[in-house]
Amino acid sequence: MATEITIHELLASAPETPLLERQLILAHVLGKTRSWVIGHDQDSVCELANSVYEKRLERRIHGEPVAYILGHKDFWKHRFAVNKATLIPRPETELLVETALAAFPDTTKTVLDLGTGCGAIAISLANERPAWQVIASDLSASSLAVAKRNAQGTPNIRFFQGNWGEAIKPRSVELIICNPPYIEPGDEHLSALVFEPSSALVSPCKGLHDLHTVIKEARDLLADGGTLLLEHGYNQQDALCKRLHNHGFTHIETYSDLNQTPRAISAQLG
Ligand code: GLN
């Protein structure tokens, strides 16, 4: 007869993986919360759950991010489905949501999230601002499928497929938000990010190519007086300030994330 193993015993293996992650993976396998797992550590685990847990733990040991193993990531006030087609939303990207909400009240407004991925920014904004019409675009059909699933129950959002703004009507948007790929090819941090789509992370020209494309396209997409809000890499703020200025943007403002790293920039057209 197979011997049953307790939650406590199961969680004791693979101590090189943080306990928090082992608990999250086991909770997900059991269909329970992490606090349930902590409170039931003398319960026994059936053989099937045990073997599913071991396989998922193995994926984690090989470097796969916890979010892909669980199939979701919490961002702002919601849980977002993610898969290998989408970047995993980062806590620092909440700065874009926070900045947009602080700047603009809940009055009629057309807002565009370029390169929406799993939809984290666009859906968070749409839920916080029911009077806004949020448009989210992405080049990747697989990303859009995930984003649409995440947007179920959010009425004020529409999705378009296209390369940056190509699917969007010119001069139709009052606020553009974008977290483009901005990591320089060959950057040492990329070795830790191999499970995520490099198309969402890496951009040529010292990581600035896509940021430059978005600035150029924003000139056509924004209505007069419209605002562009971009996330960027730790060493790109000065170059972007100049670029925005040279492209006719004014009221340039910069923002740092919770690590005090320069992380976002906003500017107004005209
Ligand atoms: N901030 C992310 C990271 O450093 C990169 C996201 C992006 O390129 N937009 O992992």
mmCIF file of C-alpha atoms and ligand atoms in Angstrom, residues 87 90 92-93 179-183 189 193 196 200-202 231-232 263, ligand 1:
data_model
loop_
_atom_site.group_PDB
_atom_site.id
_atom_site.type_symbol
_atom_site.label_atom_id
_atom_site.label_comp_id
_atom_site.label_asym_id
_atom_site.label_seq_id
_atom_site.Cartn_x
_atom_site.Cartn_y
_atom_site.Cartn_z
ATOM 1 C CA LEU A 87 5.286 39.099 -20.179
ATOM 2 C CA ARG A 90 6.027 43.594 -12.842
ATOM 3 C CA GLU A 92 7.100 48.533 -10.968
ATOM 4 C CA THR A 93 4.606 48.749 -13.827
ATOM 5 C CA ASN A 179 5.396 49.518 -21.381
ATOM 6 C CA PRO A 180 7.414 48.516 -24.447
ATOM 7 C CA PRO A 181 10.401 46.184 -24.599
ATOM 8 C CA TYR A 182 13.360 48.298 -23.454
ATOM 9 C CA ILE A 183 16.159 45.964 -22.396
ATOM 10 C CA HIS A 189 19.725 40.491 -16.741
ATOM 11 C CA LEU A 193 14.397 36.083 -18.128
ATOM 12 C CA GLU A 196 9.476 35.188 -21.105
ATOM 13 C CA ALA A 200 8.296 41.822 -24.971
ATOM 14 C CA LEU A 201 11.640 42.493 -23.305
ATOM 15 C CA VAL A 202 14.420 43.285 -25.757
ATOM 16 C CA GLU A 231 7.783 52.929 -18.797
ATOM 17 C CA HIS A 232 11.527 52.724 -19.502
ATOM 18 C CA ARG A 263 11.118 54.227 -14.411
HETATM 19 N N1 GLN B 1 11.016 45.791 -16.294
HETATM 20 C C1 GLN B 1 11.201 44.542 -16.946
HETATM 21 C C2 GLN B 1 12.434 43.822 -16.434
HETATM 22 O O1 GLN B 1 13.432 44.456 -16.204
HETATM 23 C C3 GLN B 1 11.328 44.711 -18.435
HETATM 24 C C4 GLN B 1 10.022 44.976 -19.041
HETATM 25 C C5 GLN B 1 10.156 45.626 -20.357
HETATM 26 O O2 GLN B 1 11.123 45.488 -21.090
HETATM 27 N N2 GLN B 1 9.178 46.376 -20.655
HETATM 28 O O3 GLN B 1 12.401 42.632 -16.239
#
